[in-house]
XYZ file of C-alpha atoms in Angstrom:
186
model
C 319.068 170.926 135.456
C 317.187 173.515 137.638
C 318.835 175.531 139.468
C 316.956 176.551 142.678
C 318.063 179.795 144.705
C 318.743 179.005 148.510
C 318.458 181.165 150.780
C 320.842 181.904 153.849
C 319.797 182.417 157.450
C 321.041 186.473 157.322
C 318.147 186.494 154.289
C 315.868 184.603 155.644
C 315.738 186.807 158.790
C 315.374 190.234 156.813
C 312.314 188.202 155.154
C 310.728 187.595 158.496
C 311.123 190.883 159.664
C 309.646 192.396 156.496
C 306.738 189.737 156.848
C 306.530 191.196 160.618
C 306.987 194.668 160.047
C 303.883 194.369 157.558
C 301.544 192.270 158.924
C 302.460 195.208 162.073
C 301.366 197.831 159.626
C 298.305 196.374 158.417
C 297.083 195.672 162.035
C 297.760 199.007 163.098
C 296.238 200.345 159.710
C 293.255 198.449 160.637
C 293.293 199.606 164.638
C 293.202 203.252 163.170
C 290.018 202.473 160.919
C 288.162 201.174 162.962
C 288.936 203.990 166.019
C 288.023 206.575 163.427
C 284.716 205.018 162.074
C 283.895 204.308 165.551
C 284.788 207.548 166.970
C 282.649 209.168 163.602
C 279.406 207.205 164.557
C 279.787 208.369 168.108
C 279.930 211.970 167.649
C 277.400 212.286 164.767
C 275.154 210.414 166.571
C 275.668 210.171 170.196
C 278.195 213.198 170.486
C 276.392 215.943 172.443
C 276.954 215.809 175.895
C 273.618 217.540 176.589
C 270.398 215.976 176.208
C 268.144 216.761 173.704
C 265.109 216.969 175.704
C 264.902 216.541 179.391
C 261.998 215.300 181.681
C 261.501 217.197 184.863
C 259.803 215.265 187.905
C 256.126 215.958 187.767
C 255.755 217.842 184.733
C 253.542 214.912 183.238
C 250.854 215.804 180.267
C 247.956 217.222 182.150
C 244.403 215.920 181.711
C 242.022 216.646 178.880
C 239.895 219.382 179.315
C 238.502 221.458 176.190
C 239.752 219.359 173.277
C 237.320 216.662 171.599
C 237.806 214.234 168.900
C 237.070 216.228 165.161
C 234.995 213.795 163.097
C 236.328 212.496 159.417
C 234.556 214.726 157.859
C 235.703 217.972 159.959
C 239.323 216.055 159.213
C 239.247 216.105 155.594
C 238.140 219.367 155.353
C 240.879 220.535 157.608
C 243.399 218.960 155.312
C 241.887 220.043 152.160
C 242.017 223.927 153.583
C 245.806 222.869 153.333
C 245.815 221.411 150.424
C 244.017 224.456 148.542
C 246.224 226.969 149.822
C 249.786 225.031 149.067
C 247.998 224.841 145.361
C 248.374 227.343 142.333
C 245.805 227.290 138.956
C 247.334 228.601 136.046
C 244.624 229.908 133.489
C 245.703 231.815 130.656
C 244.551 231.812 126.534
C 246.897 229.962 124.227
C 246.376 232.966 121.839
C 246.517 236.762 122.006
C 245.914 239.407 120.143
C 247.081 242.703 119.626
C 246.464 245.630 117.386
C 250.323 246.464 115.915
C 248.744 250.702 115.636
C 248.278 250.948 119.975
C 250.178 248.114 120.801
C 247.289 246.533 122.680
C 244.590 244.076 122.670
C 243.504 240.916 124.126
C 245.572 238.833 126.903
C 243.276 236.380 128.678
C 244.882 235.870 132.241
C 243.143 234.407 134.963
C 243.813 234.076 138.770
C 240.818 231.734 140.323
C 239.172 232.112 143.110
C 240.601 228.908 144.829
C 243.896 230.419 144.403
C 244.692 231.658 147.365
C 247.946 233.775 146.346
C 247.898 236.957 143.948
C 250.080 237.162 140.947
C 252.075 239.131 138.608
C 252.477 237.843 135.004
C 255.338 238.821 132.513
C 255.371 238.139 128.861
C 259.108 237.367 127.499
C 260.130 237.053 123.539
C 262.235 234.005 122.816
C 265.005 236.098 122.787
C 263.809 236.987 126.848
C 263.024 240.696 126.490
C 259.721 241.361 128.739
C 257.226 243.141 126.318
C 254.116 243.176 129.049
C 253.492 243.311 132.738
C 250.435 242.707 134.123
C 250.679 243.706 137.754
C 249.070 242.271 140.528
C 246.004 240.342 139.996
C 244.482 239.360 143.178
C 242.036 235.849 143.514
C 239.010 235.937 141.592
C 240.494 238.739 139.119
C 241.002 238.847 135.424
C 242.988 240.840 132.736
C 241.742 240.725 129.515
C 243.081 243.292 127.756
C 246.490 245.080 128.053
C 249.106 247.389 126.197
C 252.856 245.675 125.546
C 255.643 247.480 126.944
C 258.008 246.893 124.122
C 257.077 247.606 120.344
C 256.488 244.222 118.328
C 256.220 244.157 114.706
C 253.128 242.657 112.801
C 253.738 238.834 113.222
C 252.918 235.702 115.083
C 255.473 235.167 118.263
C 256.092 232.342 120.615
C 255.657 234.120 124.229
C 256.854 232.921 127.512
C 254.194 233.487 130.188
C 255.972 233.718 133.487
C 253.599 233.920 136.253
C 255.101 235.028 139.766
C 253.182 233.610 142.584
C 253.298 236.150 145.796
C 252.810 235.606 149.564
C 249.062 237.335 150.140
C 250.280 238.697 153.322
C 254.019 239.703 153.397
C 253.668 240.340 149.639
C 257.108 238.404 148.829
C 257.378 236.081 146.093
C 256.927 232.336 146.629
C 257.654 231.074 143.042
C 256.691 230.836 139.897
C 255.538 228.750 136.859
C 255.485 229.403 133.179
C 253.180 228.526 130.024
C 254.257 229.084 126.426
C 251.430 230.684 124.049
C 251.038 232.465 120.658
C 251.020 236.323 120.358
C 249.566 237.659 117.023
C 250.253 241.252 116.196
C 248.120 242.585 113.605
C-alpha cells in the first residue's frame, strides 16, 4: 500500500502564497529588465537633448558656381596621390659587410623616391643592442656604406633592421617596419 501525503488547507495556503509571491518576483524581475534595456537604448542612442545638427530657415546649399565635374582620369590620379603618400618601400641588401679592423663597410639602405616620408634605420643584435644608426635619409637618398656603433667580433650575425618612418613636415615619427638580414664581419 502507498501511502500518499495530504495536504491541509493551512499548507495548502502557504503553497499558494509562495506560488504568488514568486510568480510576483519574476514579473517584477522582468518589469526591471526591460525598463533598464529600454532606458539603455534610449540614452545611448536617442539621449542628448540637443540636436546634433540643426537647420536654420534659409540657409539652403547655394548654387554652383566655380566647381566642375573632374574627369576619371583626373579622379584616379587624385586618389593615387593618396595612395602613394599613405605607402612606405622598404629597400635594403639581405647582406652586409664590414671590415672587423674600422668597424665599417657596406650597408645597402634605400629610401625611394615614391616614398614620400624620410627615415632613420637602426641595426639591433638578436640580443637587441643597436650597433648602427643611419640617420635621416630623405626620398631619393641612399647609404651605402657606414661605421657600427658597437664593436662586433669577426662572424656572421642575424641583424634586425628597424626602419622608423617620420612625418616630412613636423618631423615626428609615424611608425615603423622591420627586415631581418645577414651582417658579415670580416
Amino acid at each position: 500500500m502507498t501511502h500518499i501525503p495530504i495536504k491541509t488547507d493551512v499548507e495548502e495556503e502557504k503553497e499558494n502564497k509562495k506560488k504568488k509571491k514568486r510568480f510576483l518576483w519574476f514579473w517584477l524581475s522582468l518589469i526591471l529588465l526591460v525598463g533598464i534595456a529600454g532606458g539603455s537604448y534610449l540614452y545611448f542612442n536617442h539621449g542628448s537633448s540637443t540636436p546634433e545638427s540643426q537647420l536654420v530657415a534659409g540657409d539652403f546649399l547655394p548654387k554652383k558656381k566655380d566647381a566642375r565635374q573632374m574627369t576619371d582620369a583626373e579622379l584616379a590620379q587624385y586618389a593615387q596621390k593618396a595612395v602613394d603618400a599613405s605607402q612606405f618601400q622598404l629597400m635594403i641588401n639581405p647582406k652586409s659587410t664590414i671590415n672587423f679592423d674600422t668597424q665599417s663597410g657596406y650597408i645597402g639602405i634605400k629610401n625611394p623616391k615614391n616614398n614620400a616620408y624620410p627615415i632613420n634605420v637602426n641595426f639591433y643584435t638578436s640580443d637587441n643592442i643597436k650597433i648602427y644608426t643611419s640617420g635621416a635619409i630623405e626620398p631619393g637618398q641612399e647609404v651605402t656604406s657606414g661605421s657600427l656603433s658597437t664593436k662586433l667580433r669577426k662572424g656572421t650575425y642575424e641583424v634586425k633592421a628597424r626602419f622608423d618612418i617620420y612625418d616630412n613636415k613636423t618631423k615626428q615619427k609615424r611608425g615603423q617596419q622591420s627586415a631581418i638580414l645577414e651582417m658579415t664581419v670580416q
